[in-house]
Amino acid sequence: MKVLVTGHRGYIGSVMVPILLQAGHAVQGLDSGLYRRCAYAPGGVSAQVPAQEKDIRDVRPSDLTGFDAVIHLAALSNDPLSNLDPEVTYAINHKGAVRVATAAKAAGVTRFLFASSCSNYGLSGADLIDENGALNPVSAYGHSKVRAEHDIAALGDADFAPVFLRPATAYGLSPMLRFDIVLNNLVAWAVTQNVIHMKSDGTPWRPIVHIRDISSAFLAALEAPSERVHNQAFNVGQTEHNYQIRQIAEVVAATVPGCRLEYADDAGPDPRSYRVDFSKIARVLPAFRPQWDVVAGAKELFEAYTGSGLTLSDFEGPRYQRISHIRQLLETETIDSSLRWPEAVLPARASA
Ligand SMILES: NC(=O)c1ccc[n+]([C@@H]2O[C@H](COP(=O)([O-])OP(=O)(O)OC[C@H]3O[C@@H](n4cnc5c(N)ncnc54)[C@H](O)[C@@H]3O)[C@@H](O)[C@H]2O)c1
């Protein structure tokens, strides 16, 4: 299949693209390159594929002509970042996503895989929640994903099959590693500071999933018969991989020798707590066979970080934290307040 991946230069995209290529698909990318300065060398080198350097808010049907499928990953991808400017978040994560889906449909693309999120469930407590459960997002990020799903579903018809993949919180090594997600962050604290630094009281429930397993879920949804996936949502993860954050911390403590567990002074319960039922994807998409668990993931990160020269200011600062990086780009006026690059840096916008 000829597949366009938006957000292909991000944390998940840079791991997903080689997996799609390996499966025999012809892959191209589209990304504005918000994190072009954030490559993490110990995570490997991103695959080079033909790509449009473009903002999704400018996408037109002509950009998507000739593709069989679009995998839409491009977004502002976490809760704190989305709260920086909720209006910009909605413009990219909601309206921008709907724009890409509408353009894809107009261009004759037949399958549209949307990277949604288990954050849609927000405040749902300790009972397992499946795809039919109530959506209670607690951030602009969660709301933007719920709104995008709603509007993109309305585009579905006999010729256009939207699919909504809702991954758990990701972890794992990537050439565009993010240090703002729980396992990646805790292992970095443990390796560099000999401390596992908890930002909440450790009680919230959070399912986690490796980015290679997320990629394999997208591949399974890409290749499945349309009638199995048409306009359906799939939680992406494994039901036995719902953890309380402190359990994740205990795995890190067992992986990294000589570190201690520490709670932030203002640590309180994190409002985002949900336990997710992942049985549907296992049942409906048997080609999705997840390979990773938190123990293997912590070991992978421990080995990559050890001896790499990683510092606290790198992984808690603008170099590798999405929100700090964006703040720095704004403060230095490298991008404007709508998170756009100047025309000279992003010429595709001028020609759109
Ligand atoms: N990482 C997770 O834990 C997780 C969990 C569930 C869902 N998701 C979803 O998966 C997708 C990918 O997440 P990620 O962790 O790789 O995020 P990321 O921040 O690493 O990558 C996002 C990519 O999108 C691009 N992008 C952002 N705004 C853009 C715009 N306006 N135009 C064009 N490109 C733009 C960025 O340049 C970046 O390369 C997102 O939609 C995210 O919401 C992520």
Short mmCIF file of C-alpha atoms and ligand atoms in Angstrom, two decimals:
data_model
loop_
_atom_site.label_atom_id
_atom_site.label_comp_id
_atom_site.label_asym_id
_atom_site.label_seq_id
_atom_site.Cartn_x
_atom_site.Cartn_y
_atom_site.Cartn_z
CA MET A 1 0.00 0.00 0.00
CA LYS A 2 1.06 3.60 -0.52
CA VAL A 3 0.87 5.20 2.90
CA LEU A 4 1.30 8.79 4.08
CA VAL A 5 2.30 9.20 7.73
CA THR A 6 1.76 12.66 9.22
CA GLY A 7 3.96 13.40 12.23
CA HIS A 8 6.49 10.89 10.86
CA ARG A 9 9.37 12.85 12.45
CA GLY A 10 7.99 12.46 15.99
CA TYR A 11 8.63 9.98 18.79
CA ILE A 12 6.25 7.29 17.50
CA GLY A 13 6.45 8.13 13.79
CA SER A 14 10.20 7.65 13.58
CA VAL A 15 9.78 4.10 14.92
CA MET A 16 6.60 3.30 12.98
CA VAL A 17 7.96 4.28 9.54
CA PRO A 18 10.67 1.55 9.40
CA ILE A 19 8.12 -1.02 10.63
CA LEU A 20 5.74 -0.09 7.77
CA LEU A 21 8.61 -0.19 5.28
CA GLN A 22 9.68 -3.59 6.58
CA ALA A 23 6.11 -4.84 6.01
CA GLY A 24 6.45 -3.86 2.33
CA HIS A 25 4.49 -0.60 2.26
CA ALA A 26 5.60 2.47 0.30
CA VAL A 27 5.79 5.19 2.94
CA GLN A 28 5.98 8.96 2.71
CA GLY A 29 5.86 11.54 5.49
CA LEU A 30 4.37 14.94 6.24
CA ASP A 31 5.54 16.94 9.25
CA SER A 32 6.26 20.56 10.14
CA GLY A 33 9.39 19.47 12.03
CA LEU A 34 8.55 21.08 15.38
CA TYR A 35 11.18 18.90 17.07
CA ARG A 36 13.80 18.96 14.34
CA ARG A 37 16.41 19.89 16.97
CA CYS A 38 15.47 17.09 19.37
CA ALA A 39 17.03 14.00 17.77
CA TYR A 40 18.32 11.55 20.37
CA ALA A 41 21.37 9.76 18.90
CA PRO A 42 21.40 6.71 21.25
CA GLY A 43 17.88 5.99 19.94
CA GLY A 44 19.21 5.33 16.42
CA VAL A 45 18.77 7.17 13.16
CA SER A 46 15.38 7.99 11.62
CA ALA A 47 14.61 6.32 8.28
CA GLN A 48 14.75 8.78 5.39
CA VAL A 49 11.55 8.68 3.33
CA PRO A 50 10.16 11.16 0.80
CA ALA A 51 8.37 13.82 2.81
CA GLN A 52 6.47 17.09 2.68
CA GLU A 53 7.63 19.64 5.23
CA LYS A 54 4.26 21.14 5.88
CA ASP A 55 1.84 22.19 8.59
CA ILE A 56 -1.29 20.01 8.73
CA ARG A 57 -3.39 23.17 9.03
CA ASP A 58 -2.43 23.87 5.40
CA VAL A 59 -2.97 20.39 3.94
CA ARG A 60 -4.97 20.17 0.72
CA PRO A 61 -6.34 17.18 -1.22
CA SER A 62 -3.56 17.58 -3.81
CA ASP A 63 -1.03 16.77 -1.04
CA LEU A 64 -2.70 13.41 -0.47
CA THR A 65 -3.47 12.27 -4.01
CA GLY A 66 -2.25 8.79 -4.89
CA PHE A 67 -2.13 7.42 -1.34
CA ASP A 68 -4.18 4.37 -0.31
CA ALA A 69 -4.03 5.22 3.38
CA VAL A 70 -3.16 8.07 5.73
CA ILE A 71 -1.84 7.45 9.24
CA HIS A 72 -2.42 10.68 11.13
CA LEU A 73 0.02 11.04 14.03
CA ALA A 74 0.82 14.77 13.84
CA ALA A 75 -0.39 16.56 16.98
CA LEU A 76 0.59 18.44 20.09
CA SER A 77 1.06 15.33 22.04
CA ASN A 78 0.61 15.66 25.77
CA ASP A 79 -1.54 17.22 28.45
CA PRO A 80 0.79 19.99 29.73
CA LEU A 81 1.75 21.00 26.18
CA SER A 82 -1.91 21.17 25.17
CA ASN A 83 -2.67 23.44 28.13
CA LEU A 84 0.02 25.94 27.03
CA ASP A 85 -2.45 27.36 24.51
CA PRO A 86 -5.67 25.35 24.27
CA GLU A 87 -6.82 27.29 21.17
CA VAL A 88 -3.70 26.27 19.23
CA THR A 89 -4.18 22.71 20.48
CA TYR A 90 -7.73 22.61 19.11
CA ALA A 91 -6.56 24.19 15.83
CA ILE A 92 -3.98 21.41 15.34
CA ASN A 93 -5.34 18.34 17.15
CA HIS A 94 -9.02 18.81 16.32
CA LYS A 95 -9.54 21.12 13.31
CA GLY A 96 -6.20 20.17 11.73
CA ALA A 97 -6.96 16.45 12.05
CA VAL A 98 -10.43 16.93 10.53
CA ARG A 99 -8.86 18.97 7.74
CA VAL A 100 -6.42 16.14 6.93
CA ALA A 101 -9.21 13.53 7.01
CA THR A 102 -11.47 15.67 4.79
CA ALA A 103 -8.63 16.25 2.32
CA ALA A 104 -7.79 12.52 2.37
CA LYS A 105 -11.37 11.60 1.54
CA ALA A 106 -11.51 14.17 -1.26
CA ALA A 107 -8.22 12.80 -2.64
CA GLY A 108 -9.63 9.26 -2.85
CA VAL A 109 -7.71 7.82 0.14
CA THR A 110 -9.72 4.84 1.40
CA ARG A 111 -8.36 4.30 4.92
CA PHE A 112 -7.60 6.88 7.61
CA LEU A 113 -5.94 5.74 10.83
CA PHE A 114 -6.24 8.38 13.52
CA ALA A 115 -3.88 8.42 16.50
CA SER A 116 -6.31 9.07 19.30
CA SER A 117 -5.49 8.31 22.94
CA CYS A 118 -6.57 6.52 26.10
CA SER A 119 -6.48 10.06 27.57
CA ASN A 120 -10.02 10.26 26.17
CA TYR A 121 -11.11 8.30 29.26
CA GLY A 122 -9.57 10.86 31.62
CA LEU A 123 -11.14 10.53 35.01
CA SER A 124 -12.56 7.04 35.00
CA GLY A 125 -11.28 5.47 38.22
CA ALA A 126 -10.25 1.90 38.97
CA ASP A 127 -12.82 -0.08 36.96
CA LEU A 128 -11.73 -1.37 33.56
CA ILE A 129 -13.05 0.79 30.73
CA ASP A 130 -13.49 -0.40 27.15
CA GLU A 131 -14.10 1.43 23.86
CA ASN A 132 -17.79 1.93 24.72
CA GLY A 133 -17.01 3.56 28.08
CA ALA A 134 -17.71 7.21 28.87
CA LEU A 135 -15.19 9.73 27.59
CA ASN A 136 -14.14 12.10 30.38
CA PRO A 137 -11.08 13.99 29.15
CA VAL A 138 -9.43 16.29 31.68
CA SER A 139 -7.23 18.40 29.40
CA ALA A 140 -7.36 20.29 26.11
CA TYR A 141 -5.36 17.36 24.70
CA GLY A 142 -8.02 14.80 25.66
CA HIS A 143 -10.88 17.05 24.53
CA SER A 144 -9.18 17.72 21.19
CA LYS A 145 -8.85 13.98 20.51
CA VAL A 146 -12.49 13.30 21.45
CA ARG A 147 -13.71 16.12 19.17
CA ALA A 148 -11.53 14.94 16.29
CA GLU A 149 -12.83 11.37 16.60
CA HIS A 150 -16.42 12.64 16.58
CA ASP A 151 -16.03 14.78 13.46
CA ILE A 152 -13.85 12.32 11.52
CA ALA A 153 -16.34 9.49 12.18
CA ALA A 154 -18.97 11.57 10.34
CA LEU A 155 -16.82 11.38 7.19
CA GLY A 156 -16.94 7.56 7.08
CA ASP A 157 -18.76 5.99 4.14
CA ALA A 158 -18.47 3.04 1.77
CA ASP A 159 -15.30 4.52 0.21
CA PHE A 160 -13.62 6.02 3.28
CA ALA A 161 -12.87 4.02 6.42
CA PRO A 162 -11.73 6.01 9.45
CA VAL A 163 -10.21 3.95 12.30
CA PHE A 164 -9.50 5.35 15.76
CA LEU A 165 -6.53 3.88 17.58
CA ARG A 166 -6.33 4.87 21.23
CA PRO A 167 -2.86 3.96 22.51
CA ALA A 168 -2.03 3.77 26.18
CA THR A 169 0.83 5.98 27.38
CA ALA A 170 3.82 5.09 25.25
CA TYR A 171 7.35 4.12 26.27
CA GLY A 172 10.45 2.85 24.51
CA LEU A 173 13.56 3.87 22.65
CA SER A 174 13.24 6.11 19.58
CA PRO A 175 15.51 8.37 17.50
CA MET A 176 13.13 11.18 18.62
CA LEU A 177 12.87 10.08 22.23
CA ARG A 178 10.45 11.91 24.53
CA PHE A 179 11.46 12.21 28.16
CA ASP A 180 8.11 13.62 29.27
CA ILE A 181 6.37 10.25 29.43
CA VAL A 182 6.39 8.18 32.54
CA LEU A 183 8.71 5.19 31.99
CA ASN A 184 11.20 7.09 29.80
CA ASN A 185 11.35 9.83 32.45
CA LEU A 186 11.65 7.62 35.53
CA VAL A 187 14.50 5.57 34.02
CA ALA A 188 16.31 8.81 33.11
CA TRP A 189 16.07 10.02 36.73
CA ALA A 190 17.24 6.65 38.02
CA VAL A 191 20.25 6.42 35.66
CA THR A 192 21.47 10.00 35.97
CA GLN A 193 20.45 10.98 39.55
CA ASN A 194 20.16 7.60 41.31
CA VAL A 195 16.69 8.79 42.26
CA ILE A 196 13.27 7.82 40.91
CA HIS A 197 11.49 11.14 41.05
CA MET A 198 7.71 10.80 41.34
CA LYS A 199 5.67 13.81 40.25
CA SER A 200 2.41 12.41 41.65
CA ASP A 201 1.71 10.30 44.74
CA GLY A 202 2.03 7.19 42.58
CA THR A 203 -1.55 5.98 43.03
CA PRO A 204 -3.12 6.80 39.61
CA TRP A 205 -3.71 3.96 37.21
CA ARG A 206 -2.08 4.23 33.81
CA PRO A 207 -1.82 1.61 31.06
CA ILE A 208 1.47 1.74 29.16
CA VAL A 209 2.54 0.30 25.81
CA HIS A 210 5.79 0.14 23.84
CA ILE A 211 6.01 2.26 20.68
CA ARG A 212 6.95 -0.79 18.62
CA ASP A 213 3.72 -2.46 19.77
CA ILE A 214 1.77 0.74 18.94
CA SER A 215 3.32 0.59 15.47
CA SER A 216 2.32 -3.03 15.06
CA ALA A 217 -1.27 -2.14 16.04
CA PHE A 218 -1.38 0.53 13.32
CA LEU A 219 0.05 -1.98 10.84
CA ALA A 220 -2.64 -4.52 11.77
CA ALA A 221 -5.38 -1.87 11.37
CA LEU A 222 -3.88 -0.79 8.04
CA GLU A 223 -3.94 -4.31 6.62
CA ALA A 224 -7.23 -5.58 8.12
CA PRO A 225 -10.31 -6.01 5.93
CA SER A 226 -12.28 -2.76 5.90
CA GLU A 227 -15.42 -4.28 7.43
CA ARG A 228 -13.46 -5.25 10.57
CA VAL A 229 -12.24 -1.76 11.33
CA HIS A 230 -14.55 0.72 9.58
CA ASN A 231 -15.33 3.63 11.92
CA GLN A 232 -14.27 1.66 14.97
CA ALA A 233 -12.19 2.60 17.98
CA PHE A 234 -9.49 0.28 19.36
CA ASN A 235 -7.65 0.69 22.62
CA VAL A 236 -3.99 -0.14 21.96
CA GLY A 237 -2.19 -1.98 24.72
CA GLN A 238 -2.64 -5.07 26.91
CA THR A 239 -5.11 -5.35 29.79
CA GLU A 240 -2.45 -6.85 32.08
CA HIS A 241 -0.30 -3.75 31.47
CA ASN A 242 -2.43 -1.39 33.54
CA TYR A 243 -0.19 -0.21 36.39
CA GLN A 244 -0.29 2.23 39.24
CA ILE A 245 2.56 4.67 38.64
CA ARG A 246 4.35 3.46 41.79
CA GLN A 247 4.39 -0.09 40.36
CA ILE A 248 6.17 1.27 37.28
CA ALA A 249 8.63 3.01 39.61
CA GLU A 250 9.26 -0.28 41.43
CA VAL A 251 10.17 -1.97 38.12
CA VAL A 252 12.61 0.86 37.40
CA ALA A 253 14.11 0.48 40.88
CA ALA A 254 14.64 -3.22 40.23
CA THR A 255 16.26 -2.47 36.85
CA VAL A 256 18.65 0.35 37.76
CA PRO A 257 21.04 -0.60 40.55
CA GLY A 258 21.46 1.73 43.53
CA CYS A 259 18.57 4.19 43.07
CA ARG A 260 15.99 5.37 45.61
CA LEU A 261 12.33 6.35 45.25
CA GLU A 262 11.40 10.00 45.99
CA TYR A 263 8.08 11.88 45.86
CA ALA A 264 7.86 15.58 44.86
CA ASP A 265 7.06 17.93 47.80
CA ASP A 266 3.74 18.88 46.24
CA ALA A 267 2.96 15.34 45.11
CA GLY A 268 -0.77 14.75 45.12
CA PRO A 269 -3.00 12.46 43.14
CA ASP A 270 -2.82 13.01 39.36
CA PRO A 271 -6.40 13.50 38.08
CA ARG A 272 -5.68 11.34 35.05
CA SER A 273 -6.37 7.83 36.29
CA TYR A 274 -7.83 5.08 34.15
CA ARG A 275 -7.66 1.30 33.78
CA VAL A 276 -8.29 0.18 30.26
CA ASP A 277 -9.71 -3.02 28.76
CA PHE A 278 -7.67 -3.97 25.68
CA SER A 279 -9.51 -7.17 24.80
CA LYS A 280 -11.13 -5.80 21.62
CA ILE A 281 -7.92 -5.29 19.65
CA ALA A 282 -6.70 -8.79 20.58
CA ARG A 283 -10.04 -10.23 19.44
CA VAL A 284 -10.68 -8.23 16.26
CA LEU A 285 -7.10 -7.69 15.04
CA PRO A 286 -5.26 -10.96 15.75
CA ALA A 287 -2.32 -9.74 13.63
CA PHE A 288 -1.55 -7.38 16.54
CA ARG A 289 0.81 -9.44 18.67
CA PRO A 290 2.45 -7.19 21.28
CA GLN A 291 5.98 -8.20 22.24
CA TRP A 292 6.97 -5.80 25.01
CA ASP A 293 6.37 -5.35 28.72
CA VAL A 294 7.51 -2.80 31.30
CA VAL A 295 10.45 -4.94 32.47
CA ALA A 296 11.88 -5.27 28.94
CA GLY A 297 11.13 -1.60 28.25
CA ALA A 298 12.92 -0.39 31.40
CA LYS A 299 15.94 -2.54 30.52
CA GLU A 300 16.03 -1.20 26.93
CA LEU A 301 16.03 2.40 28.20
CA PHE A 302 18.53 1.68 31.00
CA GLU A 303 20.99 0.24 28.48
CA ALA A 304 20.55 3.13 26.03
CA TYR A 305 20.91 5.86 28.66
CA THR A 306 23.85 4.33 30.51
CA GLY A 307 27.10 5.93 29.39
CA SER A 308 25.32 8.20 26.89
CA GLY A 309 26.19 11.43 28.72
CA LEU A 310 22.52 12.24 29.38
CA THR A 311 22.05 15.05 31.94
CA LEU A 312 19.16 16.22 34.10
CA SER A 313 18.95 19.53 32.23
CA ASP A 314 18.79 17.64 28.92
CA PHE A 315 15.86 15.47 29.81
CA GLU A 316 13.95 17.91 32.04
CA GLY A 317 14.72 20.92 29.83
CA PRO A 318 14.23 22.23 26.29
CA ARG A 319 16.50 19.73 24.63
CA TYR A 320 14.19 16.72 25.07
CA GLN A 321 11.02 17.92 26.86
CA ARG A 322 8.32 18.76 24.32
CA ILE A 323 6.79 21.63 26.35
CA SER A 324 10.13 23.24 27.32
CA HIS A 325 11.33 22.94 23.74
CA ILE A 326 8.23 24.70 22.41
CA ARG A 327 8.57 27.42 25.10
CA GLN A 328 12.16 28.00 24.01
CA LEU A 329 11.17 28.21 20.32
CA LEU A 330 8.51 30.79 21.31
CA GLU A 331 10.81 32.84 23.56
CA THR A 332 13.46 33.04 20.86
CA GLU A 333 10.74 33.85 18.28
CA THR A 334 11.88 30.90 16.19
CA ILE A 335 8.21 29.99 15.72
CA ASP A 336 5.20 32.28 16.11
CA SER A 337 2.47 32.06 18.75
CA SER A 338 0.42 29.71 16.56
CA LEU A 339 3.46 27.35 16.48
CA ARG A 340 4.18 28.02 12.83
CA TRP A 341 7.63 28.36 11.31
CA PRO A 342 8.42 31.46 9.26
CA GLU A 343 7.86 31.05 5.52
CA ALA A 344 11.59 30.92 4.82
CA VAL A 345 11.98 27.85 7.03
CA LEU A 346 8.83 26.08 5.86
CA PRO A 347 8.55 26.90 2.16
CA ALA A 348 5.80 24.35 1.51
CA ARG A 349 3.35 26.70 3.25
CA ALA A 350 3.89 29.43 0.68
CA SER A 351 3.25 27.04 -2.17
CA ALA A 352 0.15 25.46 -0.59
N1 LIG B 1 3.37 9.25 23.04
C1 LIG B 1 2.28 8.82 23.67
O1 LIG B 1 2.31 8.42 24.86
C2 LIG B 1 0.97 8.75 22.93
C3 LIG B 1 -0.07 8.00 23.49
C4 LIG B 1 -1.28 7.99 22.83
C5 LIG B 1 -1.44 8.66 21.65
N2 LIG B 1 -0.41 9.37 21.11
C6 LIG B 1 -0.64 10.08 19.85
O2 LIG B 1 0.28 9.59 18.89
C7 LIG B 1 0.66 10.66 18.01
C8 LIG B 1 2.17 10.78 17.95
O3 LIG B 1 2.66 11.05 19.26
P1 LIG B 1 4.22 11.27 19.55
O4 LIG B 1 4.45 10.85 20.95
O5 LIG B 1 5.02 10.67 18.46
O6 LIG B 1 4.29 12.86 19.48
P2 LIG B 1 5.53 13.82 19.06
O7 LIG B 1 5.29 15.12 19.71
O8 LIG B 1 6.82 13.14 19.33
O9 LIG B 1 5.38 13.92 17.49
C9 LIG B 1 4.38 14.68 16.89
C10 LIG B 1 4.86 15.07 15.50
O10 LIG B 1 3.83 15.86 14.91
C11 LIG B 1 4.42 16.98 14.29
N3 LIG B 1 3.47 18.10 14.29
C12 LIG B 1 2.95 18.73 15.38
N4 LIG B 1 2.12 19.72 14.98
C13 LIG B 1 2.15 19.72 13.62
C14 LIG B 1 1.50 20.50 12.63
N5 LIG B 1 0.68 21.52 12.96
N6 LIG B 1 1.73 20.22 11.32
C15 LIG B 1 2.57 19.21 10.97
N7 LIG B 1 3.23 18.43 11.87
C16 LIG B 1 3.00 18.68 13.18
C17 LIG B 1 5.65 17.31 15.13
O11 LIG B 1 6.60 18.05 14.38
C18 LIG B 1 6.13 15.92 15.53
O12 LIG B 1 7.10 15.42 14.62
C19 LIG B 1 -0.03 11.92 18.52
O13 LIG B 1 -1.21 12.13 17.79
C20 LIG B 1 -0.36 11.57 19.95
O14 LIG B 1 -1.47 12.29 20.41
C21 LIG B 1 0.80 9.42 21.73
#
